[in-house]
């Protein structure tokens, strides 16, 4: 069992019991991809597996699970709400590289500086955030241009010990997902056309940033080549732009 498999298993089974999940199409060739990397006794098979679902309120729930031995494990899990809900994104980037673990967990706001929005989607989870942050110290600098996309409840940490990932980070992941599904349950559809436009704008801003700056791009290119990587990023991981242009 690899490091993030229990996270993925938990997320899928928890969502299955709390949401009306339907499959979300994964483009052909992207459900699973593997490559053999490294030389001699450092050879490893790196396999990337994709999962995707949707619900009436959630446009795309998707995970990318990269498994390449003890020193290369990634679970990137994002939930993109439908465009007629003001819900934040659920964003988890759980990364293990030869240099160590890097954990990003947040409910990423559509409108970070809007106080009413913060009162609704950040303040209720601050106690949970502080409880976890006590054990998971701040991970230090991260790209300044990414800051608008994170909430004040952004859990960002670089644990030294794998056991911390297995216990504290796993507990935080479960709590954040549970809190997120509570928000989803309570969310009501928006019909005001100005609000709808501002949601679409905010989703596109987020999505373009993530697609353009995807920190996994270099890794995927090395393993699977440029063409596969760009198609994976724009056609699956961050696909909103294409979905919008295909209906309008
Ligand atoms: N990150 C992704 C996807 C990944 C992925 C789709 C499927 O968005 C993995 C894989 N993240 C990944 C890897 C690294 C990071 C780093 C492999 C390490 C890159 C490296 O060191 O070579 C949060 N992820 C990071 C970093 C941050 C995040 C801040 C470190 C800084 C950096 O290298 O850029 N999550 C990430 C992020 C946003 C987010 C930038 C922005 C909104 O939600």
PDB file of N, CA and C in Angstrom, residues 160-208:
ATOM      1  N   UNK A 160       8.688  16.256   8.299  1.00  0.00           N
ATOM      2  CA  UNK A 160       9.945  15.502   8.187  1.00  0.00           C
ATOM      3  C   UNK A 160       9.667  14.006   8.176  1.00  0.00           C
ATOM      4  N   UNK A 161       8.688  13.628   8.989  1.00  0.00           N
ATOM      5  CA  UNK A 161       8.457  12.205   9.222  1.00  0.00           C
ATOM      6  C   UNK A 161       7.277  11.697   8.408  1.00  0.00           C
ATOM      7  N   UNK A 162       7.455  10.533   7.791  1.00  0.00           N
ATOM      8  CA  UNK A 162       6.351   9.918   7.059  1.00  0.00           C
ATOM      9  C   UNK A 162       5.195   9.582   7.999  1.00  0.00           C
ATOM     10  N   UNK A 163       5.523   9.245   9.248  1.00  0.00           N
ATOM     11  CA  UNK A 163       4.454   8.891  10.194  1.00  0.00           C
ATOM     12  C   UNK A 163       3.517  10.085  10.442  1.00  0.00           C
ATOM     13  N   UNK A 164       4.043  11.308  10.325  1.00  0.00           N
ATOM     14  CA  UNK A 164       3.194  12.493  10.488  1.00  0.00           C
ATOM     15  C   UNK A 164       2.185  12.588   9.333  1.00  0.00           C
ATOM     16  N   UNK A 165       2.635  12.224   8.151  1.00  0.00           N
ATOM     17  CA  UNK A 165       1.720  12.214   6.997  1.00  0.00           C
ATOM     18  C   UNK A 165       0.618  11.181   7.230  1.00  0.00           C
ATOM     19  N   UNK A 166       1.021  10.020   7.712  1.00  0.00           N
ATOM     20  CA  UNK A 166       0.067   8.921   7.896  1.00  0.00           C
ATOM     21  C   UNK A 166      -0.953   9.197   8.993  1.00  0.00           C
ATOM     22  N   UNK A 167      -0.593  10.054   9.956  1.00  0.00           N
ATOM     23  CA  UNK A 167      -1.490  10.278  11.089  1.00  0.00           C
ATOM     24  C   UNK A 167      -2.100  11.682  11.030  1.00  0.00           C
ATOM     25  N   UNK A 168      -1.282  12.698  11.299  1.00  0.00           N
ATOM     26  CA  UNK A 168      -1.795  14.079  11.382  1.00  0.00           C
ATOM     27  C   UNK A 168      -2.331  14.597  10.053  1.00  0.00           C
ATOM     28  N   UNK A 169      -1.596  14.371   8.999  1.00  0.00           N
ATOM     29  CA  UNK A 169      -2.054  14.878   7.703  1.00  0.00           C
ATOM     30  C   UNK A 169      -3.311  14.120   7.266  1.00  0.00           C
ATOM     31  N   UNK A 170      -3.328  12.833   7.506  1.00  0.00           N
ATOM     32  CA  UNK A 170      -4.508  12.051   7.140  1.00  0.00           C
ATOM     33  C   UNK A 170      -5.730  12.548   7.917  1.00  0.00           C
ATOM     34  N   UNK A 171      -5.541  12.835   9.205  1.00  0.00           N
ATOM     35  CA  UNK A 171      -6.665  13.343  10.014  1.00  0.00           C
ATOM     36  C   UNK A 171      -7.154  14.686   9.465  1.00  0.00           C
ATOM     37  N   UNK A 172      -6.214  15.562   9.106  1.00  0.00           N
ATOM     38  CA  UNK A 172      -6.596  16.868   8.571  1.00  0.00           C
ATOM     39  C   UNK A 172      -7.341  16.709   7.240  1.00  0.00           C
ATOM     40  N   UNK A 173      -6.847  15.832   6.415  1.00  0.00           N
ATOM     41  CA  UNK A 173      -7.485  15.574   5.113  1.00  0.00           C
ATOM     42  C   UNK A 173      -8.940  15.125   5.315  1.00  0.00           C
ATOM     43  N   UNK A 174      -9.143  14.224   6.247  1.00  0.00           N
ATOM     44  CA  UNK A 174     -10.506  13.733   6.498  1.00  0.00           C
ATOM     45  C   UNK A 174     -11.402  14.853   7.022  1.00  0.00           C
ATOM     46  N   UNK A 175     -10.858  15.674   7.934  1.00  0.00           N
ATOM     47  CA  UNK A 175     -11.654  16.776   8.492  1.00  0.00           C
ATOM     48  C   UNK A 175     -12.010  17.812   7.416  1.00  0.00           C
ATOM     49  N   UNK A 176     -11.050  18.156   6.593  1.00  0.00           N
ATOM     50  CA  UNK A 176     -11.313  19.151   5.545  1.00  0.00           C
ATOM     51  C   UNK A 176     -12.358  18.625   4.561  1.00  0.00           C
ATOM     52  N   UNK A 177     -12.238  17.359   4.218  1.00  0.00           N
ATOM     53  CA  UNK A 177     -13.207  16.810   3.261  1.00  0.00           C
ATOM     54  C   UNK A 177     -14.610  16.783   3.869  1.00  0.00           C
ATOM     55  N   UNK A 178     -14.672  16.398   5.128  1.00  0.00           N
ATOM     56  CA  UNK A 178     -15.972  16.376   5.798  1.00  0.00           C
ATOM     57  C   UNK A 178     -16.579  17.781   5.859  1.00  0.00           C
ATOM     58  N   UNK A 179     -15.753  18.760   6.240  1.00  0.00           N
ATOM     59  CA  UNK A 179     -16.252  20.142   6.322  1.00  0.00           C
ATOM     60  C   UNK A 179     -16.681  20.637   4.933  1.00  0.00           C
ATOM     61  N   UNK A 180     -15.937  20.235   3.936  1.00  0.00           N
ATOM     62  CA  UNK A 180     -16.285  20.665   2.574  1.00  0.00           C
ATOM     63  C   UNK A 180     -17.645  20.094   2.159  1.00  0.00           C
ATOM     64  N   UNK A 181     -17.838  18.815   2.434  1.00  0.00           N
ATOM     65  CA  UNK A 181     -19.127  18.218   2.041  1.00  0.00           C
ATOM     66  C   UNK A 181     -20.288  18.829   2.824  1.00  0.00           C
ATOM     67  N   UNK A 182     -20.023  19.319   4.035  1.00  0.00           N
ATOM     68  CA  UNK A 182     -21.077  20.063   4.742  1.00  0.00           C
ATOM     69  C   UNK A 182     -21.427  21.339   3.996  1.00  0.00           C
ATOM     70  N   UNK A 183     -20.429  22.052   3.523  1.00  0.00           N
ATOM     71  CA  UNK A 183     -20.698  23.254   2.725  1.00  0.00           C
ATOM     72  C   UNK A 183     -21.499  22.897   1.462  1.00  0.00           C
ATOM     73  N   UNK A 184     -21.108  21.798   0.849  1.00  0.00           N
ATOM     74  CA  UNK A 184     -21.789  21.385  -0.389  1.00  0.00           C
ATOM     75  C   UNK A 184     -23.261  21.104  -0.102  1.00  0.00           C
ATOM     76  N   UNK A 185     -23.485  20.397   0.989  1.00  0.00           N
ATOM     77  CA  UNK A 185     -24.854  20.040   1.334  1.00  0.00           C
ATOM     78  C   UNK A 185     -25.726  21.287   1.518  1.00  0.00           C
ATOM     79  N   UNK A 186     -25.126  22.312   2.153  1.00  0.00           N
ATOM     80  CA  UNK A 186     -25.882  23.533   2.436  1.00  0.00           C
ATOM     81  C   UNK A 186     -25.997  24.478   1.250  1.00  0.00           C
ATOM     82  N   UNK A 187     -25.174  24.290   0.265  1.00  0.00           N
ATOM     83  CA  UNK A 187     -25.092  25.277  -0.826  1.00  0.00           C
ATOM     84  C   UNK A 187     -26.372  25.323  -1.648  1.00  0.00           C
ATOM     85  N   UNK A 188     -26.743  26.554  -1.991  1.00  0.00           N
ATOM     86  CA  UNK A 188     -27.918  26.727  -2.845  1.00  0.00           C
ATOM     87  C   UNK A 188     -27.512  27.353  -4.163  1.00  0.00           C
ATOM     88  N   UNK A 189     -28.216  26.959  -5.199  1.00  0.00           N
ATOM     89  CA  UNK A 189     -27.867  27.444  -6.534  1.00  0.00           C
ATOM     90  C   UNK A 189     -28.057  28.956  -6.613  1.00  0.00           C
ATOM     91  N   UNK A 190     -27.190  29.577  -7.385  1.00  0.00           N
ATOM     92  CA  UNK A 190     -27.235  31.021  -7.617  1.00  0.00           C
ATOM     93  C   UNK A 190     -27.969  31.244  -8.936  1.00  0.00           C
ATOM     94  N   UNK A 191     -28.821  32.292  -8.973  1.00  0.00           N
ATOM     95  CA  UNK A 191     -29.437  32.550 -10.266  1.00  0.00           C
ATOM     96  C   UNK A 191     -29.207  33.980 -10.770  1.00  0.00           C
ATOM     97  N   UNK A 192     -28.720  34.840  -9.882  1.00  0.00           N
ATOM     98  CA  UNK A 192     -28.436  36.216 -10.278  1.00  0.00           C
ATOM     99  C   UNK A 192     -27.344  36.251 -11.359  1.00  0.00           C
ATOM    100  N   UNK A 193     -27.661  36.922 -12.474  1.00  0.00           N
ATOM    101  CA  UNK A 193     -26.746  36.792 -13.614  1.00  0.00           C
ATOM    102  C   UNK A 193     -25.398  37.475 -13.379  1.00  0.00           C
ATOM    103  N   UNK A 194     -25.397  38.532 -12.572  1.00  0.00           N
ATOM    104  CA  UNK A 194     -24.113  39.174 -12.265  1.00  0.00           C
ATOM    105  C   UNK A 194     -23.233  38.262 -11.409  1.00  0.00           C
ATOM    106  N   UNK A 195     -23.878  37.627 -10.432  1.00  0.00           N
ATOM    107  CA  UNK A 195     -23.122  36.697  -9.581  1.00  0.00           C
ATOM    108  C   UNK A 195     -22.616  35.517 -10.404  1.00  0.00           C
ATOM    109  N   UNK A 196     -23.472  35.021 -11.287  1.00  0.00           N
ATOM    110  CA  UNK A 196     -23.056  33.893 -12.123  1.00  0.00           C
ATOM    111  C   UNK A 196     -21.820  34.259 -12.943  1.00  0.00           C
ATOM    112  N   UNK A 197     -21.835  35.472 -13.483  1.00  0.00           N
ATOM    113  CA  UNK A 197     -20.676  35.898 -14.282  1.00  0.00           C
ATOM    114  C   UNK A 197     -19.427  36.003 -13.415  1.00  0.00           C
ATOM    115  N   UNK A 198     -19.608  36.503 -12.177  1.00  0.00           N
ATOM    116  CA  UNK A 198     -18.407  36.636 -11.347  1.00  0.00           C
ATOM    117  C   UNK A 198     -17.884  35.265 -10.902  1.00  0.00           C
ATOM    118  N   UNK A 199     -18.757  34.297 -10.754  1.00  0.00           N
ATOM    119  CA  UNK A 199     -18.302  32.932 -10.430  1.00  0.00           C
ATOM    120  C   UNK A 199     -17.501  32.353 -11.599  1.00  0.00           C
ATOM    121  N   UNK A 200     -18.047  32.509 -12.783  1.00  0.00           N
ATOM    122  CA  UNK A 200     -17.343  31.966 -13.950  1.00  0.00           C
ATOM    123  C   UNK A 200     -15.958  32.627 -14.099  1.00  0.00           C
ATOM    124  N   UNK A 201     -15.931  33.941 -13.915  1.00  0.00           N
ATOM    125  CA  UNK A 201     -14.647  34.650 -14.023  1.00  0.00           C
ATOM    126  C   UNK A 201     -13.644  34.120 -12.995  1.00  0.00           C
ATOM    127  N   UNK A 202     -14.128  33.939 -11.767  1.00  0.00           N
ATOM    128  CA  UNK A 202     -13.224  33.482 -10.696  1.00  0.00           C
ATOM    129  C   UNK A 202     -12.758  32.048 -10.945  1.00  0.00           C
ATOM    130  N   UNK A 203     -13.660  31.210 -11.415  1.00  0.00           N
ATOM    131  CA  UNK A 203     -13.254  29.827 -11.713  1.00  0.00           C
ATOM    132  C   UNK A 203     -12.212  29.807 -12.827  1.00  0.00           C
ATOM    133  N   UNK A 204     -12.428  30.635 -13.834  1.00  0.00           N
ATOM    134  CA  UNK A 204     -11.466  30.649 -14.941  1.00  0.00           C
ATOM    135  C   UNK A 204     -10.111  31.204 -14.502  1.00  0.00           C
ATOM    136  N   UNK A 205     -10.128  32.230 -13.646  1.00  0.00           N
ATOM    137  CA  UNK A 205      -8.863  32.765 -13.126  1.00  0.00           C
ATOM    138  C   UNK A 205      -8.068  31.682 -12.402  1.00  0.00           C
ATOM    139  N   UNK A 206      -8.772  30.954 -11.555  1.00  0.00           N
ATOM    140  CA  UNK A 206      -8.132  29.889 -10.782  1.00  0.00           C
ATOM    141  C   UNK A 206      -7.578  28.807 -11.710  1.00  0.00           C
ATOM    142  N   UNK A 207      -8.448  28.401 -12.619  1.00  0.00           N
ATOM    143  CA  UNK A 207      -8.087  27.311 -13.500  1.00  0.00           C
ATOM    144  C   UNK A 207      -6.915  27.649 -14.410  1.00  0.00           C
ATOM    145  N   UNK A 208      -6.922  28.857 -14.940  1.00  0.00           N
ATOM    146  CA  UNK A 208      -5.820  29.260 -15.834  1.00  0.00           C
ATOM    147  C   UNK A 208      -4.523  29.314 -15.064  1.00  0.00           C
TER     148      UNK A 208
END
